[in-house]
mmCIF file of C-alpha atoms in Angstrom:
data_model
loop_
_atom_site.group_PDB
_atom_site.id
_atom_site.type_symbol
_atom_site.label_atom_id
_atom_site.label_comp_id
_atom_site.label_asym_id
_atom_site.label_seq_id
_atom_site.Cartn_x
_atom_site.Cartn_y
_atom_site.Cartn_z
ATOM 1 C CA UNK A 288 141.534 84.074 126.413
ATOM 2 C CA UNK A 289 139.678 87.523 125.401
ATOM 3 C CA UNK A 290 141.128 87.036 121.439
ATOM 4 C CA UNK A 291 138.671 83.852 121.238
ATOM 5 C CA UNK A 292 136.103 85.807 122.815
ATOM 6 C CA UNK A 293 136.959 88.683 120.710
ATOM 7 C CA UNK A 294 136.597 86.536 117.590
ATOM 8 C CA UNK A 295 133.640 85.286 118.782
ATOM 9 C CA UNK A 296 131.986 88.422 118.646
ATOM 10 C CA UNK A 297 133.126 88.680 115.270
ATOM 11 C CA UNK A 298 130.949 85.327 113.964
ATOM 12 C CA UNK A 299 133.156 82.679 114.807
ATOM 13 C CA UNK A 300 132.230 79.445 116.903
ATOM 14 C CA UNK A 301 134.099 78.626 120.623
ATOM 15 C CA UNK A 302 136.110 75.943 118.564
ATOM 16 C CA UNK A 303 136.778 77.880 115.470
ATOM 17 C CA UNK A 304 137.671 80.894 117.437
ATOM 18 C CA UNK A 305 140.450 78.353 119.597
ATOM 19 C CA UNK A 306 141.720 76.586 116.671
ATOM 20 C CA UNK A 307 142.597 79.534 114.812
ATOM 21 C CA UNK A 308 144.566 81.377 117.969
ATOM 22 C CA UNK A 309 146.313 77.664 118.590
ATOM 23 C CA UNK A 310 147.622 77.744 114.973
ATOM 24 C CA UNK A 311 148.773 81.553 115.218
ATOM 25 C CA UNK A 312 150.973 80.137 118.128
ATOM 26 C CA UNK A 313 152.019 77.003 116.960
ATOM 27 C CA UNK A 314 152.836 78.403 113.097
ATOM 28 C CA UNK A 315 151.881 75.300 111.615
ATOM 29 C CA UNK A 316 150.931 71.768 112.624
ATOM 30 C CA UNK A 317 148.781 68.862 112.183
ATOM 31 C CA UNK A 318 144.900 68.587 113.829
ATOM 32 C CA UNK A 319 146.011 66.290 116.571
ATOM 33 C CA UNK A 320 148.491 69.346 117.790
ATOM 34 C CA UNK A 321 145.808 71.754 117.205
ATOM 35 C CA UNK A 322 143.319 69.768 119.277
ATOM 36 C CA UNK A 323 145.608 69.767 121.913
ATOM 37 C CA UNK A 324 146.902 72.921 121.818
ATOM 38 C CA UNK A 325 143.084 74.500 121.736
ATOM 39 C CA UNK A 326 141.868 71.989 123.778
ATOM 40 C CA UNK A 327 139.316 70.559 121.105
ATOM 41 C CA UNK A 328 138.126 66.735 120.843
ATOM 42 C CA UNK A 329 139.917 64.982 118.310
ATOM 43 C CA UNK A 330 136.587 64.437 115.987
ATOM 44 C CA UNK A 331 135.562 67.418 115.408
ATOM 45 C CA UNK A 332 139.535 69.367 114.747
ATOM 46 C CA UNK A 333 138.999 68.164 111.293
ATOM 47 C CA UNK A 334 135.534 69.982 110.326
ATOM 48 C CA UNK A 335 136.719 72.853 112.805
ATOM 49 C CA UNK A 336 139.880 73.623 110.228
ATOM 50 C CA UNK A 337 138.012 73.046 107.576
ATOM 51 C CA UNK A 338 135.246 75.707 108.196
ATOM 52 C CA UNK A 339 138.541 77.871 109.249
ATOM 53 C CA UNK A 340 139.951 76.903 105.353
ATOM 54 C CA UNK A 341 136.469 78.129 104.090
ATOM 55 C CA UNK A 342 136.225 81.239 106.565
ATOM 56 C CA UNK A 343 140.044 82.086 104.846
ATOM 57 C CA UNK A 344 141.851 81.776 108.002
ATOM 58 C CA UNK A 345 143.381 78.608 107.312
ATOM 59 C CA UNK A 346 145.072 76.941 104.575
ATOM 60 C CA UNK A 347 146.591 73.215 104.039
ATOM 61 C CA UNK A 348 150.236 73.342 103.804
ATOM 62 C CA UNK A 349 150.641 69.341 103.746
ATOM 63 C CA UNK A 350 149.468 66.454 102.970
ATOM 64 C CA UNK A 351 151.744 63.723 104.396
ATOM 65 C CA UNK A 352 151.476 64.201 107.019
ATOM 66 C CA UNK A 353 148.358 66.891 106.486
ATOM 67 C CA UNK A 354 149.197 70.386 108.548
ATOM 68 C CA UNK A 355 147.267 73.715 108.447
ATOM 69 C CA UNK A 356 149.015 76.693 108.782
ATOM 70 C CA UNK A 357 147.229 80.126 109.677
ATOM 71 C CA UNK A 358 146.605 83.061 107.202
ATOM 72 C CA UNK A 359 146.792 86.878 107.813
ATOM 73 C CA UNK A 360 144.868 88.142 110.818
ATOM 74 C CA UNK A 361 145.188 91.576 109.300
ATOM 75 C CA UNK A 362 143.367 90.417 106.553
ATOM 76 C CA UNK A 363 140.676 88.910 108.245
ATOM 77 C CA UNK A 364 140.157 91.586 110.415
ATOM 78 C CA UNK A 365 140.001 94.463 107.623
ATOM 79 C CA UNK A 366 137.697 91.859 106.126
ATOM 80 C CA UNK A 367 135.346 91.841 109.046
ATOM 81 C CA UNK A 368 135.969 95.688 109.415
ATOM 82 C CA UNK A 369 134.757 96.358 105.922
ATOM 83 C CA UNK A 370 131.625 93.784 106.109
ATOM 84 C CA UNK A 371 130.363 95.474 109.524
ATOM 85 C CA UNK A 372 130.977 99.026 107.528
ATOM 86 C CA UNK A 373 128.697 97.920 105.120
ATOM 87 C CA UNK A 374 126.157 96.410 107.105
ATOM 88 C CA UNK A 375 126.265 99.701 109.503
ATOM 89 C CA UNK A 376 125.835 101.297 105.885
ATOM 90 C CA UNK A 377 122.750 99.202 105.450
ATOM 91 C CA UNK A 378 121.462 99.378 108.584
ATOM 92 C CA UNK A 379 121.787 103.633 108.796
ATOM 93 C CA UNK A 380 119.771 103.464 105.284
ATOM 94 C CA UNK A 381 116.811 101.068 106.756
ATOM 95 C CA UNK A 382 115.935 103.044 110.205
ATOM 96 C CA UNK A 383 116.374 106.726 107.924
ATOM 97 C CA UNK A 384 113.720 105.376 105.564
ATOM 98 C CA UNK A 385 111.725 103.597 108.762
ATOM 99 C CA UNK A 386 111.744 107.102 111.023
ATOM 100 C CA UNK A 387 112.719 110.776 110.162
ATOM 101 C CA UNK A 388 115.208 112.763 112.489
ATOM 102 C CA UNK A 389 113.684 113.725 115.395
ATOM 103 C CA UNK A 390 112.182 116.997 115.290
ATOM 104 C CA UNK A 391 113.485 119.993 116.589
ATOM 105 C CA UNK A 392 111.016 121.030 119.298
ATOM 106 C CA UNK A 393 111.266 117.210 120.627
ATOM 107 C CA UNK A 394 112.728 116.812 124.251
ATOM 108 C CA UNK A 395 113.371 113.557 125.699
ATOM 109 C CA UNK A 396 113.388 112.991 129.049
ATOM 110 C CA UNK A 397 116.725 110.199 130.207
ATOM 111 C CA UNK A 398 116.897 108.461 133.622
ATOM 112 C CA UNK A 399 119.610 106.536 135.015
ATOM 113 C CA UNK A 400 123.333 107.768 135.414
ATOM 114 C CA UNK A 401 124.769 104.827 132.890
ATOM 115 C CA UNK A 402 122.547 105.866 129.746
ATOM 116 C CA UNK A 403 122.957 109.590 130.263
ATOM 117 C CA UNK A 404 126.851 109.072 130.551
ATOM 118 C CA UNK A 405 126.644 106.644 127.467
ATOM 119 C CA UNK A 406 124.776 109.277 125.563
ATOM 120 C CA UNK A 407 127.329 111.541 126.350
ATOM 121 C CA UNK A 408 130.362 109.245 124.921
ATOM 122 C CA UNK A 409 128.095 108.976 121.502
ATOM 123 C CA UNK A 410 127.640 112.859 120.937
ATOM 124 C CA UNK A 411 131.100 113.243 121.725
ATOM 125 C CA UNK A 412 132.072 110.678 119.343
ATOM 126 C CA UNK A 413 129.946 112.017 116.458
ATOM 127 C CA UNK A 414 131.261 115.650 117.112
ATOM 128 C CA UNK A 415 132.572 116.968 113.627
ATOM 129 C CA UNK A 416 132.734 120.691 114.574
ATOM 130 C CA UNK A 417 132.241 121.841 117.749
ATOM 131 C CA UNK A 418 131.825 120.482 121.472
ATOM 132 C CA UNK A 419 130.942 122.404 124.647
ATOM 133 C CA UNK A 420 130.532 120.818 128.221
ATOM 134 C CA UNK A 421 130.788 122.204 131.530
ATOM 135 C CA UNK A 422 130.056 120.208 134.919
ATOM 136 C CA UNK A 423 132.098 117.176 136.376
ATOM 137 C CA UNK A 424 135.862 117.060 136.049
ATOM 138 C CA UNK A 425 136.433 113.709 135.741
ATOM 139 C CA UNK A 426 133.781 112.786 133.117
ATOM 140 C CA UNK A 427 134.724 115.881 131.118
ATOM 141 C CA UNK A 428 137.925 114.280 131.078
ATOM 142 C CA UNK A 429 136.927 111.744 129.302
ATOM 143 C CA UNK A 430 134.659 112.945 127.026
ATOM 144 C CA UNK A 431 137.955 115.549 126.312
ATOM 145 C CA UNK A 432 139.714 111.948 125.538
ATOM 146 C CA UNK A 433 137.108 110.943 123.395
ATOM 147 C CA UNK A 434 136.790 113.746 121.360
ATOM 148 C CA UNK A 435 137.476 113.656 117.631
ATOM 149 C CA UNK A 436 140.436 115.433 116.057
ATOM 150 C CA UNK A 437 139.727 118.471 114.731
ATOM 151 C CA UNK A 438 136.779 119.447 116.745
ATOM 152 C CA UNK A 439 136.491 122.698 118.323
ATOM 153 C CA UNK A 440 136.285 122.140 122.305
ATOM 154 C CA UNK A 441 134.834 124.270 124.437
ATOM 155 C CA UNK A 442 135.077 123.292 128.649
ATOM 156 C CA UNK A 443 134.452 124.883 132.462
ATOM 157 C CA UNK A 444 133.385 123.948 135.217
ATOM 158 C CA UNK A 445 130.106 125.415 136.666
ATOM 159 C CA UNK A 446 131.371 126.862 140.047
ATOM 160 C CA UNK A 447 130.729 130.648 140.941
ATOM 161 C CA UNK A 448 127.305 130.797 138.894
ATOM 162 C CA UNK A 449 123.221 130.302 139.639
ATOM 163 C CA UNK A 450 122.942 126.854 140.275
ATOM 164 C CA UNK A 451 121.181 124.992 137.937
ATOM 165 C CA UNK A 452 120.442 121.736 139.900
ATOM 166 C CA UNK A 453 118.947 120.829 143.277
ATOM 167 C CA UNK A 454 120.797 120.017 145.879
ATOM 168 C CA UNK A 455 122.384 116.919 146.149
ATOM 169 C CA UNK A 456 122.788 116.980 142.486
ATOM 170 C CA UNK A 457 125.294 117.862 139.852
ATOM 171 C CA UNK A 458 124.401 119.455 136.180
ATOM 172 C CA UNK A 459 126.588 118.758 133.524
ATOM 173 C CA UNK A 460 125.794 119.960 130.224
ATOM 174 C CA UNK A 461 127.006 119.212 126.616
ATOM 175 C CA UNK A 462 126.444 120.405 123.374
ATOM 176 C CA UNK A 463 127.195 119.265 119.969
ATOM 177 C CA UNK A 464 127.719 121.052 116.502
ATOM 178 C CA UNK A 465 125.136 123.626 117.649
ATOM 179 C CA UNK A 466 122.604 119.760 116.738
ATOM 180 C CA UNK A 467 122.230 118.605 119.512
ATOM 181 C CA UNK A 468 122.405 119.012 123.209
ATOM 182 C CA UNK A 469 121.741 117.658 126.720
ATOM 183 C CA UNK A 470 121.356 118.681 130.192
ATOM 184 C CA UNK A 471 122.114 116.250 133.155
ATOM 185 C CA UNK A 472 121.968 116.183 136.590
ATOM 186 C CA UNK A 473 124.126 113.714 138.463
ATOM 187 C CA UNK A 474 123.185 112.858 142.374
ATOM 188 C CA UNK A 475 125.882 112.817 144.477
ATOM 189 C CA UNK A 476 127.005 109.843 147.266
ATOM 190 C CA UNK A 477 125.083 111.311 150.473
ATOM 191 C CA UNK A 478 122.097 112.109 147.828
ATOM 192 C CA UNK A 479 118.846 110.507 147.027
ATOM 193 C CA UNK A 480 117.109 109.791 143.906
ATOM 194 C CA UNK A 481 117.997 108.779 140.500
ATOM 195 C CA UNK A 482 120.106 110.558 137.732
ATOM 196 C CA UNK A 483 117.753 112.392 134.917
ATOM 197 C CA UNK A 484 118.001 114.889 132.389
ATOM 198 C CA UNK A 485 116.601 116.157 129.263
ATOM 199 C CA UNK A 486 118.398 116.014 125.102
ATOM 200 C CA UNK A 487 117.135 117.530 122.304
ATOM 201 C CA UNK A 488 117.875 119.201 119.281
ATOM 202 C CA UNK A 489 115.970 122.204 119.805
ATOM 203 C CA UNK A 490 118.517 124.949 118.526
ATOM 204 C CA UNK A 491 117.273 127.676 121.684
ATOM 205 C CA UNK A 492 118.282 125.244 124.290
ATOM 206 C CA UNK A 493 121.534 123.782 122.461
ATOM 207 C CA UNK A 494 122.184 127.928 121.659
ATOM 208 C CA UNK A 495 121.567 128.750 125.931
ATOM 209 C CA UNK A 496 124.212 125.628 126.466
ATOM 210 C CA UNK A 497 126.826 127.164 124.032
ATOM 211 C CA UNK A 498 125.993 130.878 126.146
ATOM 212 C CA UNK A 499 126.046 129.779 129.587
ATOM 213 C CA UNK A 500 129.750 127.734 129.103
ATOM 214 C CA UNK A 501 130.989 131.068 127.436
ATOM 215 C CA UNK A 502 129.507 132.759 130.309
ATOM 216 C CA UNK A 503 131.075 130.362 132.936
ATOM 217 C CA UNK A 504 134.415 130.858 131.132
ATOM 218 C CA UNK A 505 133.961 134.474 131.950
ATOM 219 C CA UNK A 506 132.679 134.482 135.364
ATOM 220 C CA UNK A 507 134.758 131.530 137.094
ATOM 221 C CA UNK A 508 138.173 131.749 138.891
ATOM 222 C CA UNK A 509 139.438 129.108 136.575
ATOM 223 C CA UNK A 510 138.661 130.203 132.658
ATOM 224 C CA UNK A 511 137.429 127.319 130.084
ATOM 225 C CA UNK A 512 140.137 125.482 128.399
ATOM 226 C CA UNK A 513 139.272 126.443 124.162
ATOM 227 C CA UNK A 514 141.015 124.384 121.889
ATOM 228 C CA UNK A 515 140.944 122.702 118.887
ATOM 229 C CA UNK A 516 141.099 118.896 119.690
ATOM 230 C CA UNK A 517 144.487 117.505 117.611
ATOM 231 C CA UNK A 518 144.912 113.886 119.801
ATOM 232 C CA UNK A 519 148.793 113.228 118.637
#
């Protein structure tokens, strides 16, 4: 069941995670329908909804005979929403103190088509202002899905212009808030080699980005697509 897995994730154990989604369903009941229902041994139902009681998941709503009955997920999960919020708070404060931003000049060198598409989805994500990307339909697609509302997006493809990969390869490049940037290049199927690419924040290269998409929106049959991201 992925919500026991889900909950799981969020700090709860196999049998906590199972007793709680057996009393959503069941509304309220005694342990030995929870065990059942859950599939937990008899012993340990007791100290399972009693760590769910302390957790605030549960609550007693008998005595003779005893029954639990389940309290708000809602509330549990802005709960766990808020704590991982501040611990992300926490965290972001620790690793700024541990290591400045990188600095400008700085290129780093990526390899491996998963963590340059991944690095993609996270300087889409963090876009406040302005995107531009050009290269591969279908994975500007969905960085276009992912992108924030409000932010300015900027898209082409690359066809009709000097190519800027080998061949066998595919460029695709993205930049962010005129902060950051990164340059890809994809192999295709019949292709050979591995995925690499450069990202940086150096403001000439994230500035030659932002140029050669305008230019591409000028020069191609199809124009970019311009527009401010509203995702109603």
């Amino acid at each position: 069941m992925s919500a026991v897995i889900h909950l799981q994730a969020l700090g709860l154990t196999e049998y906590e995670a199972r007793a709680y989604t057996a009393l959503l369903a069941l509304g309220r009941a005694v342990p030995a329908r929870v065990a059942r229902q859950a599939g937990i041994p008899r012993p340990k139902i007791y100290e399972t909804l009693e760590r769910l009681e302390g957790r605030g998941l549960a609550a007693k709503v008998g005595q003779n005979p005893l029954e639990y009955a389940p309290l708000s997920a809602r509330e549990y999960l802005a709960r766990a929403r808020r704590s991982f919020d501040d611990r992300l708070g926490a965290l972001d404060r620790d690793l700024s103190r541990l290591a400045p931003d990188p600095a400008p000049e700085a290129v780093y060198h990526l390899h491996g088509e998963a963590a340059i598409r991944s690095l993609c989805e996270d300087l889409t994500l963090n876009a406040r202002r302005s995107l531009y990307m050009a290269g591969e339909a279908s994975f500007a697609d969905r960085l276009e899905r992912l992108t924030p509302r409000g932010v300015e997006l900027h898209r082409t493809a690359l066809a009709d212009l000097p190519r800027i990969a080998a061949h066998g390869q595919r460029a695709f490049l993205l930049a962010r808030d005129g902060e950051a940037a990164l340059i890809a290049h994809f192999i295709d199927e019949d292709g050979s080699g591995e995925a690499h690419g450069v990202h940086t924040h150096n403001p000439v290269i994230i500035h030659l980005i932002e140029g050669y998409v305008q230019l591409a929106a000028r020069t191609t049959a199809t124009p970019a697509a311009t527009a401010t991201v509203t995702n109603d």
